[in-house]
Amino acid sequence: MKLWILQKHGQNLESASYESTRFLEEARVLGIDVDLVASEDIDLIVSRDGPRSIRRGGEQVNLPDGLLPRAGSGSDTFTLAVLRQFEHLAVPVINSSQAIEVVKDKLVCLQKLARANLPIPRTMLVRFPVVCDLVERQIGFPCVVKVLVGSHGEGIYLSRDRSSFRDLMELVWSLNGHQSLILQSYIGDRPGQDLRVWVIGGQVVGAMRRQSTDGSFKANITRGGRGEFWPMEPGIEVLARECAATLGLEVAGVDLLFDGDHYRVGEINSAPEFSGFEGATGLNIARQVLQHCIWRVTRQWQLPLVSPLTGDSPHDSSACPAIGSNDA
């Protein structure tokens, strides 16, 4: 089996990320051929030539059996067009271009979650000039200000009161009056903490609690946050699974906020990083993702989800090997 992993535009393949390195390691264990591919190396020709409409490095190549996009919210128009072309050519793309496009826009993502009656923070789209009285009535302070597209906690700001919010909006308006922003009610039950839940193939495989270490309200591991294993609860499992299903994601990182005895959906990631997650939980995420890709390529959705190596469900965390194990 040949699997292409499509990297973010501009990513240097010579200095592979933790995730890319782990995928290559586990591919050798599983006996599949994985190739890291830069999106800028792909040439797309729209024609009736079928497989010849995709070229790599200017050369005609054999299409892979499956494609795993890893650009996530960094998927630009070109990358999405490439994914759609592979889909037109009947190459399984995990996740689909449609799901990735929905999730990268935070407002569109939240609209779909709200329509499915899933718990999200109260959200408002910014319209300039901003009417602070309306924001105070509908969202309240403190409030979270977010750009529509972003990851790793970038483009997110906590306005703690009306005055700081007004100053921020005036600054944004003066720099770019067309900047698209959303405002959200601040869920502050456990400041600087959230849960990252991994969903693969419709199954929740594990959860990690993230805790900021610098007093920030952002708990991202990439910003220096600390991760630790979190025991699975029915409420977490059901909510994370429903989020992924609603958005059409086969592979998802679901971030949940603590809200009293319940949870609210913070953010959804279509290509989540997992260095911190594997370290905190001991779960072999790279292998589970690849096993799902194998199943998607070789099996129909109607058939049982079975590991091609062991006969066990590849998404059962009890059957999942620890990192470094050679047992599939």
mmCIF file of C-alpha atoms in Angstrom:
data_model
loop_
_atom_site.group_PDB
_atom_site.id
_atom_site.type_symbol
_atom_site.label_atom_id
_atom_site.label_comp_id
_atom_site.label_asym_id
_atom_site.label_seq_id
_atom_site.Cartn_x
_atom_site.Cartn_y
_atom_site.Cartn_z
ATOM 1 C CA MET A 1 0.000 0.000 0.000
ATOM 2 C CA LYS A 2 1.224 3.474 -0.922
ATOM 3 C CA LEU A 3 0.167 6.408 1.272
ATOM 4 C CA TRP A 4 1.028 10.044 0.649
ATOM 5 C CA ILE A 5 1.103 12.418 3.606
ATOM 6 C CA LEU A 6 0.450 15.899 2.247
ATOM 7 C CA GLN A 7 2.325 18.502 4.258
ATOM 8 C CA LYS A 8 1.476 22.134 4.909
ATOM 9 C CA HIS A 9 2.444 24.574 2.160
ATOM 10 C CA GLY A 10 6.011 25.779 2.679
ATOM 11 C CA GLN A 11 6.902 23.119 5.258
ATOM 12 C CA ASN A 12 10.507 21.956 4.965
ATOM 13 C CA LEU A 13 10.489 18.207 4.365
ATOM 14 C CA GLU A 14 14.167 17.980 5.255
ATOM 15 C CA SER A 15 13.414 18.894 8.879
ATOM 16 C CA ALA A 16 10.528 16.527 9.502
ATOM 17 C CA SER A 17 8.159 17.249 12.372
ATOM 18 C CA TYR A 18 7.634 14.854 15.267
ATOM 19 C CA GLU A 19 4.418 13.686 13.621
ATOM 20 C CA SER A 20 6.048 13.002 10.247
ATOM 21 C CA THR A 21 8.881 11.090 11.905
ATOM 22 C CA ARG A 22 6.431 8.968 13.885
ATOM 23 C CA PHE A 23 4.334 8.192 10.801
ATOM 24 C CA LEU A 24 7.448 6.989 8.975
ATOM 25 C CA GLU A 25 8.474 4.846 11.966
ATOM 26 C CA GLU A 26 5.085 3.185 12.293
ATOM 27 C CA ALA A 27 4.724 2.722 8.532
ATOM 28 C CA ARG A 28 7.803 0.501 8.610
ATOM 29 C CA VAL A 29 6.241 -1.584 11.395
ATOM 30 C CA LEU A 30 2.968 -1.905 9.471
ATOM 31 C CA GLY A 31 4.723 -2.666 6.199
ATOM 32 C CA ILE A 32 3.252 0.194 4.178
ATOM 33 C CA ASP A 33 4.998 2.711 1.937
ATOM 34 C CA VAL A 34 4.571 6.264 3.246
ATOM 35 C CA ASP A 35 5.842 9.283 1.345
ATOM 36 C CA LEU A 36 5.938 12.854 2.676
ATOM 37 C CA VAL A 37 4.748 15.197 -0.070
ATOM 38 C CA ALA A 38 4.933 18.996 -0.157
ATOM 39 C CA SER A 39 1.792 20.585 -1.588
ATOM 40 C CA GLU A 40 3.896 22.979 -3.669
ATOM 41 C CA ASP A 41 5.417 19.979 -5.487
ATOM 42 C CA ILE A 42 2.007 19.042 -6.871
ATOM 43 C CA ASP A 43 0.893 20.277 -10.284
ATOM 44 C CA LEU A 44 -2.823 20.101 -10.900
ATOM 45 C CA ILE A 45 -4.222 19.891 -14.441
ATOM 46 C CA VAL A 46 -7.993 19.871 -14.792
ATOM 47 C CA SER A 47 -8.827 17.680 -17.789
ATOM 48 C CA ARG A 48 -10.340 14.349 -18.783
ATOM 49 C CA ASP A 49 -6.979 12.620 -18.454
ATOM 50 C CA GLY A 50 -7.776 10.986 -15.138
ATOM 51 C CA PRO A 51 -4.620 10.074 -13.183
ATOM 52 C CA ARG A 52 -2.507 12.184 -15.540
ATOM 53 C CA SER A 53 -4.158 15.311 -14.118
ATOM 54 C CA ILE A 54 -1.846 15.043 -11.074
ATOM 55 C CA ARG A 55 1.884 15.592 -11.469
ATOM 56 C CA ARG A 56 4.580 15.710 -8.838
ATOM 57 C CA GLY A 57 7.689 17.777 -9.400
ATOM 58 C CA GLY A 58 6.595 18.231 -13.013
ATOM 59 C CA GLU A 59 6.594 14.483 -13.643
ATOM 60 C CA GLN A 60 3.727 12.091 -14.147
ATOM 61 C CA VAL A 61 3.554 9.690 -11.191
ATOM 62 C CA ASN A 62 1.437 6.778 -10.088
ATOM 63 C CA LEU A 63 -1.326 7.880 -7.767
ATOM 64 C CA PRO A 64 -1.111 6.733 -4.141
ATOM 65 C CA ASP A 65 -3.644 4.331 -2.687
ATOM 66 C CA GLY A 66 -4.572 6.915 -0.055
ATOM 67 C CA LEU A 67 -3.842 10.494 0.970
ATOM 68 C CA LEU A 68 -3.476 11.826 4.528
ATOM 69 C CA PRO A 69 -3.573 15.661 4.584
ATOM 70 C CA ARG A 70 -1.670 17.257 7.471
ATOM 71 C CA ALA A 71 -2.119 20.964 6.737
ATOM 72 C CA GLY A 72 -5.206 21.395 8.928
ATOM 73 C CA SER A 73 -6.178 25.046 9.345
ATOM 74 C CA GLY A 74 -3.206 25.916 7.126
ATOM 75 C CA SER A 75 -4.953 24.374 4.119
ATOM 76 C CA ASP A 76 -5.024 27.139 1.518
ATOM 77 C CA THR A 77 -7.106 27.309 -1.669
ATOM 78 C CA PHE A 78 -4.474 25.417 -3.647
ATOM 79 C CA THR A 79 -4.198 22.606 -1.106
ATOM 80 C CA LEU A 80 -7.978 22.169 -0.968
ATOM 81 C CA ALA A 81 -8.121 22.072 -4.784
ATOM 82 C CA VAL A 82 -5.480 19.332 -4.804
ATOM 83 C CA LEU A 83 -7.447 17.313 -2.248
ATOM 84 C CA ARG A 84 -10.638 17.651 -4.287
ATOM 85 C CA GLN A 85 -8.829 16.434 -7.399
ATOM 86 C CA PHE A 86 -7.619 13.322 -5.589
ATOM 87 C CA GLU A 87 -11.194 12.736 -4.421
ATOM 88 C CA HIS A 88 -12.450 13.073 -8.017
ATOM 89 C CA LEU A 89 -9.916 10.383 -8.941
ATOM 90 C CA ALA A 90 -11.376 8.061 -6.261
ATOM 91 C CA VAL A 91 -8.285 8.233 -4.023
ATOM 92 C CA PRO A 92 -9.378 8.012 -0.354
ATOM 93 C CA VAL A 93 -8.546 11.328 1.351
ATOM 94 C CA ILE A 94 -8.486 11.212 5.159
ATOM 95 C CA ASN A 95 -9.896 13.769 6.154
ATOM 96 C CA SER A 96 -12.010 14.936 3.211
ATOM 97 C CA SER A 97 -11.507 18.340 1.615
ATOM 98 C CA GLN A 98 -15.025 19.354 2.646
ATOM 99 C CA ALA A 99 -14.470 18.491 6.310
ATOM 100 C CA ILE A 100 -11.117 20.305 6.383
ATOM 101 C CA GLU A 101 -12.602 23.407 4.756
ATOM 102 C CA VAL A 102 -15.437 23.529 7.290
ATOM 103 C CA VAL A 103 -13.202 23.053 10.322
ATOM 104 C CA LYS A 104 -10.589 25.649 9.298
ATOM 105 C CA ASP A 105 -13.264 28.380 9.500
ATOM 106 C CA LYS A 106 -14.137 28.604 13.183
ATOM 107 C CA LEU A 107 -17.488 30.287 12.620
ATOM 108 C CA VAL A 108 -18.679 27.760 10.031
ATOM 109 C CA CYS A 109 -17.520 24.977 12.341
ATOM 110 C CA LEU A 110 -19.416 26.444 15.292
ATOM 111 C CA GLN A 111 -22.542 26.937 13.178
ATOM 112 C CA LYS A 112 -22.583 23.238 12.301
ATOM 113 C CA LEU A 113 -21.998 22.225 15.918
ATOM 114 C CA ALA A 114 -24.765 24.537 17.129
ATOM 115 C CA ARG A 115 -27.155 23.165 14.524
ATOM 116 C CA ALA A 116 -26.425 19.690 15.913
ATOM 117 C CA ASN A 117 -27.328 21.026 19.384
ATOM 118 C CA LEU A 118 -23.829 20.462 20.747
ATOM 119 C CA PRO A 119 -22.649 22.655 23.654
ATOM 120 C CA ILE A 120 -20.490 25.556 22.459
ATOM 121 C CA PRO A 121 -19.664 28.911 24.057
ATOM 122 C CA ARG A 122 -22.054 31.693 23.077
ATOM 123 C CA THR A 123 -20.498 33.199 19.939
ATOM 124 C CA MET A 124 -20.913 36.450 18.028
ATOM 125 C CA LEU A 125 -19.472 37.593 14.702
ATOM 126 C CA VAL A 126 -17.803 41.002 14.959
ATOM 127 C CA ARG A 127 -19.210 43.822 12.848
ATOM 128 C CA PHE A 128 -17.220 47.059 12.722
ATOM 129 C CA PRO A 129 -17.622 49.554 14.207
ATOM 130 C CA VAL A 130 -18.276 47.411 17.261
ATOM 131 C CA VAL A 131 -21.149 48.336 19.569
ATOM 132 C CA CYS A 132 -19.785 47.565 23.041
ATOM 133 C CA ASP A 133 -23.226 47.711 24.669
ATOM 134 C CA LEU A 134 -24.443 44.931 22.372
ATOM 135 C CA VAL A 135 -21.370 42.809 23.082
ATOM 136 C CA GLU A 136 -21.821 43.273 26.821
ATOM 137 C CA ARG A 137 -25.470 42.202 26.617
ATOM 138 C CA GLN A 138 -24.971 39.221 24.322
ATOM 139 C CA ILE A 139 -21.516 37.909 25.284
ATOM 140 C CA GLY A 140 -20.456 39.694 28.466
ATOM 141 C CA PHE A 141 -16.993 40.346 29.855
ATOM 142 C CA PRO A 142 -14.470 38.887 30.044
ATOM 143 C CA CYS A 143 -14.804 37.639 26.468
ATOM 144 C CA VAL A 144 -12.555 35.718 24.101
ATOM 145 C CA VAL A 145 -11.619 37.339 20.786
ATOM 146 C CA LYS A 146 -10.613 34.987 17.959
ATOM 147 C CA VAL A 147 -9.606 35.252 14.329
ATOM 148 C CA LEU A 148 -11.606 32.934 12.078
ATOM 149 C CA VAL A 149 -8.603 30.871 10.967
ATOM 150 C CA GLY A 150 -5.776 29.883 13.299
ATOM 151 C CA SER A 151 -4.221 27.140 15.411
ATOM 152 C CA HIS A 152 -1.772 26.562 18.288
ATOM 153 C CA GLY A 153 -3.553 29.250 20.302
ATOM 154 C CA GLU A 154 -2.534 31.958 17.835
ATOM 155 C CA GLY A 155 -4.973 34.746 17.051
ATOM 156 C CA ILE A 156 -6.809 34.386 20.378
ATOM 157 C CA TYR A 157 -7.042 37.125 23.010
ATOM 158 C CA LEU A 158 -8.859 37.395 26.336
ATOM 159 C CA SER A 159 -10.449 40.803 26.877
ATOM 160 C CA ARG A 160 -10.945 40.949 30.621
ATOM 161 C CA ASP A 161 -13.175 44.018 30.709
ATOM 162 C CA ARG A 162 -15.097 46.450 28.532
ATOM 163 C CA SER A 163 -12.306 49.016 28.473
ATOM 164 C CA SER A 164 -9.595 46.656 27.204
ATOM 165 C CA PHE A 165 -12.045 45.217 24.669
ATOM 166 C CA ARG A 166 -12.895 48.657 23.309
ATOM 167 C CA ASP A 167 -9.210 49.538 22.992
ATOM 168 C CA LEU A 168 -8.498 46.292 21.144
ATOM 169 C CA MET A 169 -11.390 46.769 18.713
ATOM 170 C CA GLU A 170 -10.323 50.343 17.994
ATOM 171 C CA LEU A 171 -6.802 49.125 17.233
ATOM 172 C CA VAL A 172 -8.032 46.343 14.931
ATOM 173 C CA TRP A 173 -10.395 48.762 13.179
ATOM 174 C CA SER A 174 -7.594 51.257 12.572
ATOM 175 C CA LEU A 175 -5.304 48.583 11.115
ATOM 176 C CA ASN A 176 -7.796 46.541 9.126
ATOM 177 C CA GLY A 177 -11.471 47.339 9.199
ATOM 178 C CA HIS A 178 -12.232 44.167 7.256
ATOM 179 C CA GLN A 179 -10.656 41.733 9.731
ATOM 180 C CA SER A 180 -13.050 38.870 10.488
ATOM 181 C CA LEU A 181 -13.298 38.122 14.201
ATOM 182 C CA ILE A 182 -15.599 36.220 16.501
ATOM 183 C CA LEU A 183 -16.324 36.836 20.169
ATOM 184 C CA GLN A 184 -17.083 34.089 22.662
ATOM 185 C CA SER A 185 -18.250 33.922 26.235
ATOM 186 C CA TYR A 186 -15.328 33.111 28.501
ATOM 187 C CA ILE A 187 -15.633 29.680 30.126
ATOM 188 C CA GLY A 188 -13.471 30.271 33.183
ATOM 189 C CA ASP A 189 -14.232 27.373 35.518
ATOM 190 C CA ARG A 190 -10.664 26.091 35.178
ATOM 191 C CA PRO A 191 -8.522 28.878 33.722
ATOM 192 C CA GLY A 192 -5.641 27.653 31.591
ATOM 193 C CA GLN A 193 -6.980 24.086 31.403
ATOM 194 C CA ASP A 194 -8.776 22.058 28.772
ATOM 195 C CA LEU A 195 -9.030 18.518 27.432
ATOM 196 C CA ARG A 196 -7.651 17.288 24.123
ATOM 197 C CA VAL A 197 -9.576 14.223 22.940
ATOM 198 C CA TRP A 198 -8.484 12.147 19.956
ATOM 199 C CA VAL A 199 -11.098 10.578 17.679
ATOM 200 C CA ILE A 200 -10.065 8.135 14.943
ATOM 201 C CA GLY A 201 -12.520 6.335 12.689
ATOM 202 C CA GLY A 202 -15.501 7.279 14.826
ATOM 203 C CA GLN A 203 -13.928 5.962 18.030
ATOM 204 C CA VAL A 204 -12.523 7.975 20.926
ATOM 205 C CA VAL A 205 -9.031 6.625 21.611
ATOM 206 C CA GLY A 206 -7.964 8.746 24.583
ATOM 207 C CA ALA A 207 -7.913 12.095 26.356
ATOM 208 C CA MET A 208 -5.281 14.402 27.799
ATOM 209 C CA ARG A 209 -5.687 17.320 30.170
ATOM 210 C CA ARG A 210 -3.651 20.351 29.142
ATOM 211 C CA GLN A 211 -2.507 22.931 31.678
ATOM 212 C CA SER A 212 -0.777 26.228 30.907
ATOM 213 C CA THR A 213 2.457 26.796 32.806
ATOM 214 C CA ASP A 214 2.777 30.562 32.396
ATOM 215 C CA GLY A 215 -0.532 31.791 33.803
ATOM 216 C CA SER A 216 -2.080 32.129 30.344
ATOM 217 C CA PHE A 217 -5.671 31.074 29.710
ATOM 218 C CA LYS A 218 -4.355 29.113 26.693
ATOM 219 C CA ALA A 219 -3.348 25.530 27.453
ATOM 220 C CA ASN A 220 -1.729 24.553 24.130
ATOM 221 C CA ILE A 221 1.263 22.211 24.413
ATOM 222 C CA THR A 222 2.962 24.117 21.580
ATOM 223 C CA ARG A 223 2.876 27.211 23.823
ATOM 224 C CA GLY A 224 4.621 25.433 26.680
ATOM 225 C CA GLY A 225 1.581 23.829 28.289
ATOM 226 C CA ARG A 226 1.859 20.565 30.200
ATOM 227 C CA GLY A 227 -0.149 17.458 29.330
ATOM 228 C CA GLU A 228 -1.280 14.546 31.487
ATOM 229 C CA PHE A 229 -3.436 11.478 30.963
ATOM 230 C CA TRP A 230 -7.150 12.018 31.633
ATOM 231 C CA PRO A 231 -9.456 9.064 32.334
ATOM 232 C CA MET A 232 -12.248 8.588 29.848
ATOM 233 C CA GLU A 233 -15.792 9.474 30.896
ATOM 234 C CA PRO A 234 -19.021 8.706 29.004
ATOM 235 C CA GLY A 235 -19.805 12.416 28.648
ATOM 236 C CA ILE A 236 -16.418 13.156 27.104
ATOM 237 C CA GLU A 237 -16.586 10.173 24.776
ATOM 238 C CA VAL A 238 -20.073 10.905 23.474
ATOM 239 C CA LEU A 239 -19.427 14.622 22.966
ATOM 240 C CA ALA A 240 -16.106 14.154 21.154
ATOM 241 C CA ARG A 241 -17.520 11.449 18.919
ATOM 242 C CA GLU A 242 -20.559 13.551 18.025
ATOM 243 C CA CYS A 243 -18.356 16.541 17.190
ATOM 244 C CA ALA A 244 -16.251 14.502 14.775
ATOM 245 C CA ALA A 245 -19.305 12.903 13.180
ATOM 246 C CA THR A 246 -21.117 16.231 12.787
ATOM 247 C CA LEU A 247 -18.130 17.722 10.969
ATOM 248 C CA GLY A 248 -17.390 14.624 8.894
ATOM 249 C CA LEU A 249 -13.943 14.117 10.413
ATOM 250 C CA GLU A 250 -12.359 10.661 10.420
ATOM 251 C CA VAL A 251 -9.333 11.926 12.351
ATOM 252 C CA ALA A 252 -9.935 14.731 14.836
ATOM 253 C CA GLY A 253 -8.564 16.483 17.862
ATOM 254 C CA VAL A 254 -11.476 17.780 19.929
ATOM 255 C CA ASP A 255 -10.715 20.402 22.577
ATOM 256 C CA LEU A 256 -13.212 20.528 25.434
ATOM 257 C CA LEU A 257 -13.562 23.255 28.061
ATOM 258 C CA PHE A 258 -14.465 22.548 31.682
ATOM 259 C CA ASP A 259 -17.870 24.065 32.466
ATOM 260 C CA GLY A 260 -18.945 23.050 35.954
ATOM 261 C CA ASP A 261 -19.844 19.367 35.858
ATOM 262 C CA HIS A 262 -20.135 19.479 32.076
ATOM 263 C CA TYR A 263 -18.032 20.323 29.031
ATOM 264 C CA ARG A 264 -18.239 22.766 26.163
ATOM 265 C CA VAL A 265 -16.583 22.442 22.791
ATOM 266 C CA GLY A 266 -13.590 24.753 22.487
ATOM 267 C CA GLU A 267 -12.000 24.011 19.135
ATOM 268 C CA ILE A 268 -11.775 21.182 16.606
ATOM 269 C CA ASN A 269 -8.617 20.225 14.717
ATOM 270 C CA SER A 270 -8.544 18.254 11.463
ATOM 271 C CA ALA A 271 -4.787 17.563 11.616
ATOM 272 C CA PRO A 272 -3.879 17.690 15.309
ATOM 273 C CA GLU A 273 -0.306 17.347 16.478
ATOM 274 C CA PHE A 274 0.314 14.522 18.912
ATOM 275 C CA SER A 275 3.797 14.729 20.391
ATOM 276 C CA GLY A 276 2.427 15.878 23.749
ATOM 277 C CA PHE A 277 -0.485 13.454 23.558
ATOM 278 C CA GLU A 278 1.644 10.371 22.961
ATOM 279 C CA GLY A 279 4.006 11.441 25.715
ATOM 280 C CA ALA A 280 1.219 12.040 28.236
ATOM 281 C CA THR A 281 -0.930 8.994 27.484
ATOM 282 C CA GLY A 282 1.499 6.409 26.110
ATOM 283 C CA LEU A 283 -0.946 5.753 23.252
ATOM 284 C CA ASN A 284 0.434 5.057 19.793
ATOM 285 C CA ILE A 285 -1.504 7.670 17.838
ATOM 286 C CA ALA A 286 0.678 7.453 14.724
ATOM 287 C CA ARG A 287 -0.005 3.743 14.346
ATOM 288 C CA GLN A 288 -3.727 4.078 14.986
ATOM 289 C CA VAL A 289 -4.057 6.781 12.321
ATOM 290 C CA LEU A 290 -2.155 4.657 9.795
ATOM 291 C CA GLN A 291 -4.226 1.589 10.650
ATOM 292 C CA HIS A 292 -7.352 3.596 9.946
ATOM 293 C CA CYS A 293 -5.879 4.688 6.611
ATOM 294 C CA ILE A 294 -5.201 1.034 5.752
ATOM 295 C CA TRP A 295 -8.786 0.162 6.561
ATOM 296 C CA ARG A 296 -10.155 3.060 4.521
ATOM 297 C CA VAL A 297 -8.159 2.004 1.496
ATOM 298 C CA THR A 298 -8.832 -1.739 1.690
ATOM 299 C CA ARG A 299 -12.280 -1.982 3.275
ATOM 300 C CA GLN A 300 -15.736 -0.621 2.680
ATOM 301 C CA TRP A 301 -17.412 1.420 5.432
ATOM 302 C CA GLN A 302 -20.057 -1.270 5.925
ATOM 303 C CA LEU A 303 -17.513 -3.902 7.014
ATOM 304 C CA PRO A 304 -16.224 -4.268 10.595
ATOM 305 C CA LEU A 305 -13.293 -2.065 11.474
ATOM 306 C CA VAL A 306 -10.521 -4.649 11.801
ATOM 307 C CA SER A 307 -6.779 -4.237 12.004
ATOM 308 C CA PRO A 308 -5.070 -5.850 8.996
ATOM 309 C CA LEU A 309 -2.400 -7.211 11.358
ATOM 310 C CA THR A 310 -4.081 -8.425 14.519
ATOM 311 C CA GLY A 311 -7.776 -8.755 13.848
ATOM 312 C CA ASP A 312 -8.436 -6.331 16.697
ATOM 313 C CA SER A 313 -10.094 -2.968 16.347
ATOM 314 C CA PRO A 314 -7.247 -0.524 15.673
ATOM 315 C CA HIS A 315 -9.108 2.124 17.627
ATOM 316 C CA ASP A 316 -9.584 0.165 20.833
ATOM 317 C CA SER A 317 -7.153 1.821 23.233
ATOM 318 C CA SER A 318 -6.915 -1.405 25.231
ATOM 319 C CA ALA A 319 -5.601 -3.142 22.114
ATOM 320 C CA CYS A 320 -3.379 -0.252 21.123
ATOM 321 C CA PRO A 321 0.338 -0.883 21.624
ATOM 322 C CA ALA A 322 2.455 1.530 23.559
ATOM 323 C CA ILE A 323 4.892 3.696 21.675
ATOM 324 C CA GLY A 324 7.930 1.702 20.674
ATOM 325 C CA SER A 325 6.129 -1.655 20.745
ATOM 326 C CA ASN A 326 6.600 -3.862 17.685
ATOM 327 C CA ASP A 327 3.306 -5.614 18.316
ATOM 328 C CA ALA A 328 0.643 -4.217 16.036
#
